[in-house]
Amino acid sequence: MRAFLLLLLSLAAPLLHAERTITNPAWIARNTPVVTVDSILLRDTLCRLYITLKQLPHTTLTLHDDWVIQDSLGHTIGRVKDIDGVDFNRIFQFESDSTLSVEMDFTGLPPSLEEFDLTGNRGPHEIRIIGVSLTKRRVPRISQAYSQPTPPTPCTPLPKLTFKPDTAWLQGRLIGYQPRLNLPEGKIELTDLFTAQHTTIAVPLAADGSFAVAIPLRYPIQQRMIFNDRYLPFYLEPTDTLYMQVPLDELFAPYRYIGEIEQNCTHLIYRGRNARINEELRQVRLKNSTETEAWIKAFNSLSPRLYQQSEIDKFQVKLQQLKHDYLNGKLSRKSYALSILNDYYLFISHLLVYNQIKGIEEDYEYIKNRNLYTPFAILTPLDNPLSTASTYYPDLLVLLERRESLSPPPIWESREFIEALENRGIILSPSEKETLKFALGECHIPPENVQTIIEQLNKKSEKEQIAMREERLQQQREANYRLLFGPSDDFTCQLLDTRRVIKLIQQLHRALSPEELEEFTQTITDTRLQQVIEQINSTAPHR
């Protein structure tokens, strides 16, 4: 009997030190394709992960020594003990094949464990792989993103712009999402073209990675939904519903320059009435994906004349390419029109930014010769209300307003000031005239009761002085605008005036009177812009 027991013990002894290997283990979700677990070696006191690291050639990575294996509740089961193939906490570089094999050793796992979460590099670059299986092998995933291509959609006409408040819906899904990835919710940054007010719209993700958010709109937008340092571009119109879908592995793939983010999303899908427009605009962006990096290099290295010529040459080449694609059926009329506006405003903005930062005061050569460039004269984009849908139009407006703010304030002579007040029905007394001359620096001996007289004058002529100031500033703005672009009655100039009036309403913390509205909006003839001002003025406090 004893011999029999000894035989059983001798047979069981090897089992206590048995090991098994899981190749190509299945996993539920991951927040980056940089790390792939190829196989798992399990022993009683050891869990070894064979991992492939994949990143762009000649880029670097650092693996910290904080890697842990956790259960689905976030409880730590094992901590990393050793690594082979690289060193912890030391930067290393990927060679031209862009892959590197490493082995990570952890403490042994409980025999009852069927899956685990792998987490490391905690902080802004945390890496998570959720639900790594110890019982199942990974099989090719056929997701909707790959198996259901977007059906062709008819091209929608150019939108009819009313600028009335409305709502659009953005919906979609991140394929491969899992809540335990701890990804932040998305967000959309909107700046209203009329009020210049900035709004951040949160885009929460459901457990399956789907999202749906209402976006208040007055006009079409080209915008981005942002996840950390990644983004999904979209074009959206009021009352529209757009659906987007992209694999998480593609969205969070490594990139060297920002244009590669969209390049990596090879299976990005748009669905909806404007799906075709979104896809066409995407193809245009992909052709120009390295443009930002090239512009920064030119900005820092070229002289003013060479920089200007390089921008002109680049702009003309892009226009020719757009025209070629449009005539060959690669672009619809709407995408063609939007792309031209995008390129036009980017071109103008690049020149304005260069001159403002470099401090160049001389007139721009492109302004002197603008009539030579037929696209400017034919397309007249500054007079196109569809400009509000352009990606770079808001930036252009800010640049123009910043240029105005840097202009010296209007200088008044006492004679002009008194005459302007009298034309508005404010008659000054001799003491008020003398005080005004002193306030404007035309005499150096202060009259009696200067402070009291100025306060009384301001109180009885507050609205008139505001009107006088706005009239003089408007004249100055029109002169500057004519210097840049010619006629000052186009849509863009009217929109700048609209923003100015709305800003004035906000600064006064009150509604403008009918008389003030009539005076301050004389240059605004577009009825849609007039209605925007009236709607915002009606919601301001009345005194």
Coordinates of C-alpha atoms in Angstrom, one line a residue, residues 35-298:
V35 CA 1.3 46.6 -27.6
T36 CA 0.1 43.1 -28.7
V37 CA 0.3 40.1 -26.4
D38 CA 1.4 37.2 -28.8
S39 CA 1.5 34.4 -26.2
I40 CA 1.4 33.7 -22.4
L41 CA 3.5 31.2 -20.5
L42 CA 2.0 30.1 -17.2
R43 CA 3.8 28.4 -14.4
D44 CA 2.9 28.1 -10.7
T45 CA 5.2 31.1 -9.7
L46 CA 5.5 32.9 -13.0
C47 CA 3.4 34.5 -15.8
R48 CA 5.5 35.5 -18.8
L49 CA 4.0 37.6 -21.5
Y50 CA 5.6 37.5 -25.0
I51 CA 4.8 41.0 -26.5
T52 CA 5.3 42.6 -29.8
L53 CA 5.7 46.4 -29.7
K54 CA 4.8 48.2 -33.0
Q55 CA 5.5 51.8 -33.6
L56 CA 6.6 54.1 -36.4
P57 CA 10.1 53.5 -37.7
H58 CA 12.8 55.6 -36.0
T59 CA 10.5 56.8 -33.3
T60 CA 11.1 56.2 -29.6
L61 CA 9.3 54.7 -26.6
T62 CA 9.9 54.2 -22.9
L63 CA 8.4 51.3 -20.9
H64 CA 8.1 52.1 -17.2
D65 CA 8.3 49.5 -14.5
D66 CA 4.7 50.1 -13.3
W67 CA 3.0 47.3 -15.3
V68 CA 0.4 45.3 -13.5
I69 CA -2.1 42.5 -14.1
Q70 CA -5.5 43.2 -12.7
D71 CA -8.9 41.5 -12.6
S72 CA -12.0 43.1 -14.1
L73 CA -12.7 45.0 -10.9
G74 CA -9.3 46.7 -11.0
H75 CA -7.7 44.6 -8.2
T76 CA -4.0 44.0 -8.7
I77 CA -3.1 40.3 -9.1
G78 CA 0.5 40.5 -10.2
R79 CA 3.2 43.1 -10.7
V80 CA 6.0 43.1 -13.3
K81 CA 9.2 41.6 -12.0
D82 CA 11.5 41.7 -15.0
I83 CA 11.7 42.5 -18.7
D84 CA 13.8 41.2 -21.6
G85 CA 14.4 42.8 -24.9
V86 CA 14.5 46.4 -23.6
D87 CA 15.2 48.1 -20.2
F88 CA 12.6 49.6 -18.0
N89 CA 12.6 53.4 -17.7
R90 CA 15.0 53.8 -20.6
I91 CA 14.2 55.3 -23.9
F92 CA 14.6 53.0 -26.9
Q93 CA 14.2 53.5 -30.7
F94 CA 12.3 51.4 -33.3
E95 CA 14.3 50.5 -36.3
S96 CA 13.1 50.5 -39.9
D97 CA 10.9 47.4 -39.5
S98 CA 9.0 49.3 -36.7
T99 CA 8.6 46.2 -34.4
L100 CA 10.3 45.0 -31.3
S101 CA 9.8 41.8 -29.3
V102 CA 9.9 41.9 -25.5
E103 CA 9.2 39.5 -22.6
M104 CA 7.6 40.6 -19.4
D105 CA 7.6 38.4 -16.2
F106 CA 5.0 38.7 -13.6
T107 CA 4.2 36.8 -10.4
G108 CA 2.2 33.7 -10.8
L109 CA -1.6 34.0 -11.5
P110 CA -4.4 32.2 -9.6
P111 CA -5.4 28.9 -11.4
S112 CA -9.0 30.0 -11.4
L113 CA -8.3 33.2 -13.3
E114 CA -9.8 33.1 -16.8
E115 CA -8.9 36.6 -18.1
F116 CA -7.0 39.7 -16.9
D117 CA -6.4 43.4 -17.7
L118 CA -2.8 44.5 -18.6
T119 CA -2.0 48.1 -17.6
G120 CA 1.3 50.1 -17.7
N121 CA 2.9 53.4 -18.4
R122 CA 0.5 55.1 -16.2
G123 CA -0.1 58.8 -16.8
P124 CA -0.8 60.6 -20.0
H125 CA 0.5 57.7 -22.1
E126 CA -1.1 54.8 -20.2
I127 CA -1.5 51.6 -22.1
R128 CA -4.4 49.2 -21.4
I129 CA -5.3 45.9 -22.8
I130 CA -8.7 44.7 -21.4
G131 CA -9.9 41.1 -21.0
V132 CA -6.8 39.2 -22.1
S133 CA -8.1 35.6 -22.1
L134 CA -6.3 32.6 -20.6
T135 CA -8.8 30.2 -22.2
K136 CA -9.5 31.5 -25.7
R137 CA -7.4 32.2 -28.8
R138 CA -7.7 35.3 -30.8
V139 CA -9.6 35.0 -34.1
P140 CA -9.8 37.6 -36.9
R141 CA -12.4 40.2 -36.1
I142 CA -14.9 41.1 -38.8
S143 CA -16.5 44.2 -37.6
Q144 CA -19.0 46.5 -39.2
A145 CA -16.2 48.9 -40.0
Y146 CA -14.7 46.3 -42.4
S147 CA -17.7 44.3 -43.6
Q148 CA -20.2 47.0 -44.4
P149 CA -18.8 49.7 -46.7
T150 CA -20.7 52.9 -46.8
P151 CA -23.3 52.8 -49.7
P152 CA -23.0 55.7 -52.1
T153 CA -25.2 58.6 -51.3
P154 CA -26.6 61.2 -53.7
C155 CA -24.8 64.6 -53.5
T156 CA -26.8 67.1 -51.6
P157 CA -27.1 70.7 -52.9
L158 CA -25.4 73.7 -51.4
P159 CA -27.2 74.6 -48.1
K160 CA -29.6 77.5 -47.9
L161 CA -28.3 79.6 -45.1
T162 CA -30.8 81.4 -42.8
F163 CA -28.6 81.7 -39.7
K164 CA -31.6 80.9 -37.6
P165 CA -30.9 78.8 -34.4
D166 CA -31.3 75.1 -35.1
T167 CA -30.0 71.7 -34.0
A168 CA -27.9 69.0 -35.7
W169 CA -27.0 65.5 -34.4
L170 CA -23.7 63.8 -34.5
Q171 CA -23.7 60.0 -33.8
G172 CA -21.3 57.2 -34.2
R173 CA -19.3 54.4 -32.6
L174 CA -15.7 53.6 -31.7
I175 CA -15.2 50.0 -32.7
G176 CA -13.3 48.0 -30.0
Y177 CA -14.2 50.3 -27.1
Q178 CA -14.6 49.0 -23.6
P179 CA -15.4 51.2 -20.5
R180 CA -12.4 49.7 -18.6
L181 CA -10.0 51.4 -21.0
N182 CA -10.7 54.6 -19.0
L183 CA -10.7 56.8 -22.1
P184 CA -11.9 60.3 -21.6
E185 CA -15.2 61.4 -23.1
G186 CA -15.0 63.2 -26.4
K187 CA -15.5 66.9 -26.8
I188 CA -16.3 69.4 -29.6
E189 CA -15.0 72.9 -29.4
L190 CA -17.3 75.4 -31.0
T191 CA -16.9 79.2 -31.4
D192 CA -19.9 81.1 -32.5
L193 CA -19.1 83.2 -35.6
F194 CA -21.5 86.0 -34.5
T195 CA -20.9 86.3 -30.8
A196 CA -17.4 84.8 -30.7
Q197 CA -18.5 82.9 -27.6
H198 CA -16.7 79.6 -27.0
T199 CA -18.6 76.4 -26.1
T200 CA -17.3 73.0 -25.2
I201 CA -19.8 70.2 -26.0
A202 CA -19.1 66.9 -24.2
V203 CA -19.5 63.7 -26.1
P204 CA -20.0 60.8 -23.6
L205 CA -19.4 57.2 -24.8
A206 CA -21.7 54.4 -24.1
A207 CA -20.5 51.0 -22.9
D208 CA -20.3 49.8 -26.6
G209 CA -18.4 52.8 -27.7
S210 CA -21.4 54.5 -29.3
F211 CA -22.2 58.2 -28.9
A212 CA -24.9 60.7 -29.8
V213 CA -24.8 64.4 -29.2
A214 CA -27.0 67.4 -30.2
I215 CA -25.1 70.4 -31.5
P216 CA -26.8 73.8 -31.7
L217 CA -26.1 75.3 -35.1
R218 CA -27.0 78.4 -37.1
Y219 CA -24.8 77.5 -40.1
P220 CA -22.8 74.5 -41.5
I221 CA -19.5 73.7 -39.8
Q222 CA -16.3 71.8 -40.5
Q223 CA -15.2 70.7 -37.0
R224 CA -13.5 67.9 -35.0
M225 CA -14.6 65.6 -32.3
I226 CA -11.5 65.3 -30.0
F227 CA -10.3 62.4 -27.8
N228 CA -7.2 63.5 -26.0
D229 CA -4.7 64.2 -28.8
R230 CA -6.8 62.4 -31.4
Y231 CA -9.7 63.7 -33.5
L232 CA -12.3 62.8 -36.0
P233 CA -13.2 65.5 -38.5
F234 CA -16.7 66.1 -39.8
Y235 CA -18.9 68.4 -41.8
L236 CA -22.4 69.1 -40.4
E237 CA -25.3 71.2 -41.4
P238 CA -28.2 72.5 -39.2
T239 CA -31.0 69.9 -39.0
D240 CA -28.6 67.2 -40.3
T241 CA -27.8 63.8 -38.7
L242 CA -24.3 62.4 -39.4
Y243 CA -23.0 59.0 -38.3
M244 CA -19.3 58.2 -37.9
Q245 CA -17.6 54.9 -37.2
V246 CA -13.9 54.1 -36.8
P247 CA -11.8 51.2 -35.2
L248 CA -10.2 52.3 -32.0
D249 CA -6.9 50.7 -33.0
E250 CA -6.7 53.1 -36.0
L251 CA -7.7 56.2 -34.1
F252 CA -5.1 55.6 -31.4
A253 CA -2.3 54.4 -33.7
P254 CA 1.0 56.2 -33.3
Y255 CA 1.7 59.2 -35.4
R256 CA 4.6 61.6 -36.1
Y257 CA 2.7 64.7 -37.4
I258 CA -0.9 65.6 -36.9
G259 CA -2.0 64.8 -40.4
E260 CA -1.2 61.1 -39.8
I261 CA -4.0 60.8 -37.3
E262 CA -6.6 60.9 -40.1
Q263 CA -4.3 58.9 -42.4
N264 CA -4.3 56.1 -39.9
C265 CA -8.1 55.9 -39.9
T266 CA -8.4 53.9 -43.1
H267 CA -11.7 52.4 -42.1
L268 CA -13.4 55.6 -41.0
I269 CA -17.0 55.5 -42.2
Y270 CA -19.5 58.3 -42.6
R271 CA -23.3 57.7 -43.0
G272 CA -26.1 60.2 -43.5
R273 CA -27.3 62.8 -46.0
N274 CA -23.9 64.4 -46.2
A275 CA -21.8 61.3 -46.0
R276 CA -20.4 61.7 -49.5
I277 CA -19.5 65.4 -48.8
N278 CA -17.6 64.2 -45.6
E279 CA -15.7 61.6 -47.5
E280 CA -14.8 63.9 -50.4
L281 CA -13.5 66.6 -47.9
R282 CA -11.6 63.9 -46.2
Q283 CA -9.8 62.9 -49.4
V284 CA -8.9 66.5 -50.0
R285 CA -7.5 66.8 -46.5
L286 CA -5.4 63.6 -46.9
K287 CA -3.7 65.1 -50.0
N288 CA -2.7 68.1 -47.8
S289 CA -1.9 66.1 -44.7
T290 CA 1.8 67.3 -44.5
E291 CA 0.9 70.9 -45.2
T292 CA 1.1 72.2 -41.6
E293 CA 4.6 70.9 -41.1
A294 CA 5.8 72.4 -44.4
W295 CA 4.2 75.7 -43.6
I296 CA 6.0 75.9 -40.2
K297 CA 9.3 75.2 -41.9
A298 CA 8.7 77.9 -44.5

